[in-house]
Coordinates of C-alpha atoms in Angstrom, one line a residue:
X758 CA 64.9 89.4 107.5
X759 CA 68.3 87.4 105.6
X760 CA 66.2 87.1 102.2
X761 CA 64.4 90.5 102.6
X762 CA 64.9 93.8 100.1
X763 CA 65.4 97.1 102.1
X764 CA 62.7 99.5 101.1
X765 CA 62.9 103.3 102.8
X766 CA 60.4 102.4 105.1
X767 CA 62.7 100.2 107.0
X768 CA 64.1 103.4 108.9
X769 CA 62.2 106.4 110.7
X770 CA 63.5 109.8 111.3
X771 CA 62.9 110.6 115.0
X772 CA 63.5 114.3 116.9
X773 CA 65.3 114.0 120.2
X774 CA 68.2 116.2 122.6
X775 CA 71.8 115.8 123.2
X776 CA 73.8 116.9 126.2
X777 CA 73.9 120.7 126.9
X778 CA 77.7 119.5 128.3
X779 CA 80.5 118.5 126.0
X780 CA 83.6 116.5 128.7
X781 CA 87.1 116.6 128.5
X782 CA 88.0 114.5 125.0
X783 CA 85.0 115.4 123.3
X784 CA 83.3 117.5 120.1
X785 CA 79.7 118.6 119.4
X786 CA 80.1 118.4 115.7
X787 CA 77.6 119.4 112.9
X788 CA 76.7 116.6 110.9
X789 CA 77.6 117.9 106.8
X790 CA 77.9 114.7 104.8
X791 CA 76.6 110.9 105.4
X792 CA 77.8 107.8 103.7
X793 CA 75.1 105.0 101.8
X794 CA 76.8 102.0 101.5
X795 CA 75.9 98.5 99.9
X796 CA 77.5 96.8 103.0
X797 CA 75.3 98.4 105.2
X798 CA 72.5 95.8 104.0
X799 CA 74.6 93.2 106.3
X800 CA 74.1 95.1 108.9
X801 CA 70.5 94.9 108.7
X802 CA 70.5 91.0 109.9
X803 CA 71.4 89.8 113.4
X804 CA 74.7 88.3 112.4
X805 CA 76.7 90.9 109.5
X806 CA 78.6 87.9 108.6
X807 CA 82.0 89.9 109.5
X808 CA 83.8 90.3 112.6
X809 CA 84.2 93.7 112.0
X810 CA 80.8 94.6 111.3
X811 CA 78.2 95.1 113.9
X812 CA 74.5 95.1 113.7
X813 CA 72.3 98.2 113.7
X814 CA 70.3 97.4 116.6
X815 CA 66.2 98.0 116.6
X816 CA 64.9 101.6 117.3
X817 CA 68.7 102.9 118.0
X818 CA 70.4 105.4 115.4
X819 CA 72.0 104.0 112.7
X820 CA 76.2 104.9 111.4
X821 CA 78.3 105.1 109.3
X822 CA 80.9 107.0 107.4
X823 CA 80.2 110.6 107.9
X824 CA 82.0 114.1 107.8
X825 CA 80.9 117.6 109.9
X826 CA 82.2 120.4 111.5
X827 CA 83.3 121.2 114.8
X828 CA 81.0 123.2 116.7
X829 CA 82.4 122.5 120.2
X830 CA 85.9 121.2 121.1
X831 CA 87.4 119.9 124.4
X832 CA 89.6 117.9 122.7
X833 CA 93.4 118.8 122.5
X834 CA 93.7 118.1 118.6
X835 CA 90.4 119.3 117.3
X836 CA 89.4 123.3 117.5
X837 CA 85.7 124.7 116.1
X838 CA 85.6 124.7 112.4
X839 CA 88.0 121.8 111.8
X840 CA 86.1 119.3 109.0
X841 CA 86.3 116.0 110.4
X842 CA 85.7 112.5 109.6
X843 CA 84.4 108.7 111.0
X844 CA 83.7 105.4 110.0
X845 CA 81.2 105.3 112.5
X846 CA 79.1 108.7 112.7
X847 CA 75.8 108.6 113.4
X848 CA 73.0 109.4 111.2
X849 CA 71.5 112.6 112.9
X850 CA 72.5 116.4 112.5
X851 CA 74.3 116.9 115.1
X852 CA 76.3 114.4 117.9
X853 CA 78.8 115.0 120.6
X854 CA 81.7 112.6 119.7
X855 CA 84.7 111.0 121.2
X856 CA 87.7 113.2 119.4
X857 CA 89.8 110.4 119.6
X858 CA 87.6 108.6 117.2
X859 CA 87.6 111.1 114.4
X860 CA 89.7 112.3 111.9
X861 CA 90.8 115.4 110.7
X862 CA 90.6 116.3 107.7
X863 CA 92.1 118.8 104.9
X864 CA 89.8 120.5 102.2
X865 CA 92.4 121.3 100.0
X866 CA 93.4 117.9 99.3
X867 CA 90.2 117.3 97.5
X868 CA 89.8 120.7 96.2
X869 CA 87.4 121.6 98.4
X870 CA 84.8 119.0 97.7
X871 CA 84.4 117.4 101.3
X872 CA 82.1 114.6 100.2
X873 CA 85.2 113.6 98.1
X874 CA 86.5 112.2 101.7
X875 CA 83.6 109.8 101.7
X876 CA 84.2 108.0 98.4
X877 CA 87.5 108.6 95.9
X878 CA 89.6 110.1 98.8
X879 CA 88.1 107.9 101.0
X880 CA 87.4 104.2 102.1
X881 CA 85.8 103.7 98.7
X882 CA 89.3 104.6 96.8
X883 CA 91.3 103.2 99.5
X884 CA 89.1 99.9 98.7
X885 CA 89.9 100.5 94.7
X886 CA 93.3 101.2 95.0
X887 CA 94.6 98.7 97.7
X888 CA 92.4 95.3 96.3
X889 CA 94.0 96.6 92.8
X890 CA 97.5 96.8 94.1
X891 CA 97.2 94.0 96.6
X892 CA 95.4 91.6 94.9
X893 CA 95.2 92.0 91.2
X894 CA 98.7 92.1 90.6
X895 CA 98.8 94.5 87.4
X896 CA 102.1 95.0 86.4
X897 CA 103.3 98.2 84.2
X898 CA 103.2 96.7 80.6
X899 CA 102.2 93.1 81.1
X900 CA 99.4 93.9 78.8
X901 CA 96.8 92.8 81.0
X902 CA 92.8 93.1 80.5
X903 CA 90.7 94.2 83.9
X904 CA 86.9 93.6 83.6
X905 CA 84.6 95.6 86.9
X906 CA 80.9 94.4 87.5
X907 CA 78.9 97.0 89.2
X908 CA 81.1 99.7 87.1
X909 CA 79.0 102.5 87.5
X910 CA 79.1 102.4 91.2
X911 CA 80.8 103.8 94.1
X912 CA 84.1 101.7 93.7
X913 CA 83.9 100.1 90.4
X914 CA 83.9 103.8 88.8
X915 CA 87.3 104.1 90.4
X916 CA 88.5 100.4 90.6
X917 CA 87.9 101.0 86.4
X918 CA 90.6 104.0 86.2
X919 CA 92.7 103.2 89.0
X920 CA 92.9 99.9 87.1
X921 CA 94.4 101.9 84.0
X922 CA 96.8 103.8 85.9
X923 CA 97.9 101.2 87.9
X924 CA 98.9 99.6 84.3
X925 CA 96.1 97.7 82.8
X926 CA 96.1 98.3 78.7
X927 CA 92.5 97.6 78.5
X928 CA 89.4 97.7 80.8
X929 CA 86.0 96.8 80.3
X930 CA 83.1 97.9 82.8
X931 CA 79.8 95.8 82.9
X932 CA 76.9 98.1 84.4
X933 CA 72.9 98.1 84.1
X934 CA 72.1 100.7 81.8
X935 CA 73.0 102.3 78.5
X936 CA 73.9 106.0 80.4
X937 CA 76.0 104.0 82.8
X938 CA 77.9 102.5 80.5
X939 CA 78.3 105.5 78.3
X940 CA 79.7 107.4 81.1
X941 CA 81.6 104.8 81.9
X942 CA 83.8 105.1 78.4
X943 CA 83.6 108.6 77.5
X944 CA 84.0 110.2 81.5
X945 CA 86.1 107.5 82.8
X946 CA 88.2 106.0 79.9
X947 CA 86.8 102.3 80.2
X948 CA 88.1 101.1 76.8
X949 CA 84.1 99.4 76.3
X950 CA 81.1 98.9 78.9
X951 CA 79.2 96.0 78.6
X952 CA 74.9 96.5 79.7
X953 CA 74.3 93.6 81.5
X954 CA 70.7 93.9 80.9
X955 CA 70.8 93.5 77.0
X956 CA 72.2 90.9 74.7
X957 CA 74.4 88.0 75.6
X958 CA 77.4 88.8 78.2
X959 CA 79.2 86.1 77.9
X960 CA 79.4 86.9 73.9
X961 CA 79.7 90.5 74.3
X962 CA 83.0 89.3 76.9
X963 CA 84.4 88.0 74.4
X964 CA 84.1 90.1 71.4
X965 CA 85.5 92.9 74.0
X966 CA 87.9 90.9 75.8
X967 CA 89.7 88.8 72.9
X968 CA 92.7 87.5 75.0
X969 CA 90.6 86.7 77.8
X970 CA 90.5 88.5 81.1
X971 CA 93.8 88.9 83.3
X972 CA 92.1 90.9 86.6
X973 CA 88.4 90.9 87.5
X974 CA 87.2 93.4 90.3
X975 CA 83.9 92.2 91.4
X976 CA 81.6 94.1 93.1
X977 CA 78.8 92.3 92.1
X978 CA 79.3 87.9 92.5
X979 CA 76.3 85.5 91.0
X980 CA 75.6 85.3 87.2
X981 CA 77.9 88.0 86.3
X982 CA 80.8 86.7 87.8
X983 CA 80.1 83.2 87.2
X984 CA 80.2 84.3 83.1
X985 CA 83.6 87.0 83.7
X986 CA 85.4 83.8 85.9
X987 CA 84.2 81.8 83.0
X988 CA 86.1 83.9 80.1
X989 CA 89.3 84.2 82.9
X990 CA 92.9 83.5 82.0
X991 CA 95.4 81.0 83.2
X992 CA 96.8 82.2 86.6
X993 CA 94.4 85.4 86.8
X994 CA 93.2 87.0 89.6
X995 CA 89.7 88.0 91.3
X996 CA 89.6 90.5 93.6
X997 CA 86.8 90.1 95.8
X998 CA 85.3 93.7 96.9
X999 CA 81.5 92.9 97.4
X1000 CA 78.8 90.4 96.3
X1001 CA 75.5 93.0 96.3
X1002 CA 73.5 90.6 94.2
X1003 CA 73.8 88.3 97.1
X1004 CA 73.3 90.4 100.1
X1005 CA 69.5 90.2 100.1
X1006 CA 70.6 86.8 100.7
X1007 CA 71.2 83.9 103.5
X1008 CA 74.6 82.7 101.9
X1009 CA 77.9 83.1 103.7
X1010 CA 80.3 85.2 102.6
X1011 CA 82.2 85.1 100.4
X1012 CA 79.2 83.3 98.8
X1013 CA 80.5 79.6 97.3
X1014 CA 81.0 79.3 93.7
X1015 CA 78.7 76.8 91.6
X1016 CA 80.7 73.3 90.7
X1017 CA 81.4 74.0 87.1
X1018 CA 82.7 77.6 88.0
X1019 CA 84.8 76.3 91.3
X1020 CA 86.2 74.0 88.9
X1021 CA 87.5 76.5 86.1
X1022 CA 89.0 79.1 88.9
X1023 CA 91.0 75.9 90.3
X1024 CA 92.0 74.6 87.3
X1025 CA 93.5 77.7 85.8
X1026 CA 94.9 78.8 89.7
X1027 CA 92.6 81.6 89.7
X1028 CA 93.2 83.3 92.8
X1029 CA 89.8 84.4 94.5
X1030 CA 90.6 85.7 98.1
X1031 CA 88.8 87.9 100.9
X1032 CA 89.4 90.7 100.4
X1033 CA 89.5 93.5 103.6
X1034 CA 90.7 97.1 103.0
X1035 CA 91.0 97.6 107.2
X1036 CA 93.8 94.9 107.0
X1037 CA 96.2 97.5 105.0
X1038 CA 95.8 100.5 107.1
X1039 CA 99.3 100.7 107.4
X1040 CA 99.2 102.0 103.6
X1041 CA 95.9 104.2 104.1
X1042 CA 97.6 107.6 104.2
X1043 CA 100.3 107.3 101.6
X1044 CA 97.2 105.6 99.6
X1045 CA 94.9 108.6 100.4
X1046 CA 97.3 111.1 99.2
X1047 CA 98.3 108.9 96.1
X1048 CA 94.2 109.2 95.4
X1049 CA 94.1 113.2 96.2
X1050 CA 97.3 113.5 94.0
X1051 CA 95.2 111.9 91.1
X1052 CA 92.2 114.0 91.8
X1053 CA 94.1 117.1 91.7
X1054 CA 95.5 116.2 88.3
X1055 CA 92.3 115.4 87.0
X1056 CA 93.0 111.6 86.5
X1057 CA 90.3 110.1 88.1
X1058 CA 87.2 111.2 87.8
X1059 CA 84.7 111.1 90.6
X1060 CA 80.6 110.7 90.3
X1061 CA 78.7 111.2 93.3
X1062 CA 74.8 111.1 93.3
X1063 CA 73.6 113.4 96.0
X1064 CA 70.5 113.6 98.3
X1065 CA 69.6 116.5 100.2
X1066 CA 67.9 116.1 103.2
X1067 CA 68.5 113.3 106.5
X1068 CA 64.7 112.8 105.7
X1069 CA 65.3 111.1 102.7
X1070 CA 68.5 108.4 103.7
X1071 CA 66.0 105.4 103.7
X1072 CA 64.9 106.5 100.1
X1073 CA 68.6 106.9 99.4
X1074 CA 69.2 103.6 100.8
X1075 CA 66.7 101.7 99.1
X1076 CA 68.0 103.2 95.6
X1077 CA 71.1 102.2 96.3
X1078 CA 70.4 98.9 97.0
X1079 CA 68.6 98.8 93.3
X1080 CA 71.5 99.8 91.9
X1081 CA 69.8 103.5 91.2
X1082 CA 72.8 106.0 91.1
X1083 CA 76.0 106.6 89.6
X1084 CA 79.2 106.5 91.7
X1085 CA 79.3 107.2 95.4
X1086 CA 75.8 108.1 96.9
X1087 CA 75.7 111.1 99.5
X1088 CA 73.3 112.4 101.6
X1089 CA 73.9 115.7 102.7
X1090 CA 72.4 116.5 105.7
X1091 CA 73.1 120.2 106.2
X1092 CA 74.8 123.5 104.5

């Protein structure tokens, strides 16, 4: 339902066959990695809300960003043992797959860490690096202050740092509990982190936020942003990744602002626009190695909570969804 919370029951782990016969242009891969994402809750409903989303249809297997290994190629590009990649692998150990619809991909880029290709060196960085660079315009020494909701997550733990290197002089992370927010500033160099679920925000913002807020990266939309868009500066910018306090509900997205709030982002020309990293693929590889480059050099830091087992991706799913890990969340399906 629109208005319902995903619980782990919502999915079932079934046994079935593939083909014995891989044809000309495909793999049989070995499933290694699977992707839990909080847009994956619109694909629960009937209508996603977004032309590029379909819904996961009734007793069919469910996708999603995914990595394995080839097992068997008949595709001209792909040989067995190449690490591969897709926006759209299924969730089951192991597939036969159209090679044209996967990527290949390089270990040592991430130093070995293949899950890496799932979040930071992934669609999750791409996401943090290009909504920074395309619509937060931070400049190098315009002494601008970035505040990220949902900061402990999959792309606000990047969107935080990339922020920094990009050229923000301060940034301030809001997240839902005191560890979050303590990795937040002594892991990933968040100037302060802000606990949502204790004290006054909107006071805390501006204690931690003095000259107001320049770029807001919101993962999160409702109250919280409704209190950051409330503390923003003349001619500041929103950049509009996701809205998961909404997605348990029937609102359009990007969900409307509330009067008073609409009223303060137009009068201070507070730029608040859709925001969709598949429009900039152009940049992704030059971005991808930009975000491997950073890696390497120990500049951004990457969390990943990790659950073993294809068994346990509903219980993953619905933790997710309750905001229950730290940075990307991983199920690995198989050594």
């Amino acid at each position: 339902g629109k208005n319902g919370v995903p619980v782990a029951e919502n999915f079932q782990l079934e046994q079935s066959t593939i083909a014995d016969t891989v044809q000309v242009g495909q793999v049989r891969v070995k499933t290694l990695y699977l992707s839990v994402d909080p847009y994956m809750r619109c694909r629960m409903n009937e209508d996603t809300g977004s032309d590029y989303l379909r819904p996961w249809q009734l007793a069919e297997v469910a996708d999603g960003g995914g990595i394995g290994v080839v097992e068997e190629s008949k595709h001209d590009n792909l040989a067995k043992g190449d690490f591969v990649t897709s926006f759209t692998w299924p969730w089951q150990t192991v597939a036969i797959l159209d090679g044209n619809l996967l990527q290949k991909l390089v270990p040592q880029l991430v130093n070995g860490r293949l899950s890496y290709f799932l979040g930071a060196a992934g669609i999750t960085g791409l996401t943090a690096l290009l909504g920074i660079r395309e619509k937060g315009h931070v400049a190098v020494g315009a002494n601008q202050t970035m505040v990220v909701s949902g900061a402990a997550g999959a792309c606000g733990s990047l969107a935080g740092q990339i922020g920094r290197l990009e050229g923000c002089s301060r940034v301030v992370g809001i997240a839902g509990t005191d560890e979050k927010c303590s990795i937040l500033v002594q892991e990933m160099g968040f100037d302060a982190a802000i606990n949502y679920k204790k004290g006054d925000v909107a006071k805390q913002l501006r204690e931690l936020c003095p000259g107001g807020v320049d770029v807001y990266f919101d993962n999160v939309g409702g109250d919280i942003s409704d209190t950051v868009i409330s503390q923003m500066n003349q001619n500041s910018h929103i950049i509009l990744c996701g809205q998961i306090s909404q997605y348990n509900k029937d609102v359009p997205y990007p969900p409307p602002l509330p009067p008073d709030i609409e009223k303060i982002q137009k009068e201070r020309n507070i730029t608040r626009e859709r925001f969709l990293v598949l429009n900039y693929m152009d940049k992704q590889e030059a971005s991808i190695l930009q975000l491997c480059q950073w890696i390497q050099e120990g500049k951004l830091k990457v969390r990943e909570t990790v659950v073993e087992g294809l068994a346990n991706i509903g219980a993953a799913f619905q933790s997710m969804m309750n905001g229950g890990n730290i940075g990307k969340q991983i199920v690995s399906v198989s050594k």
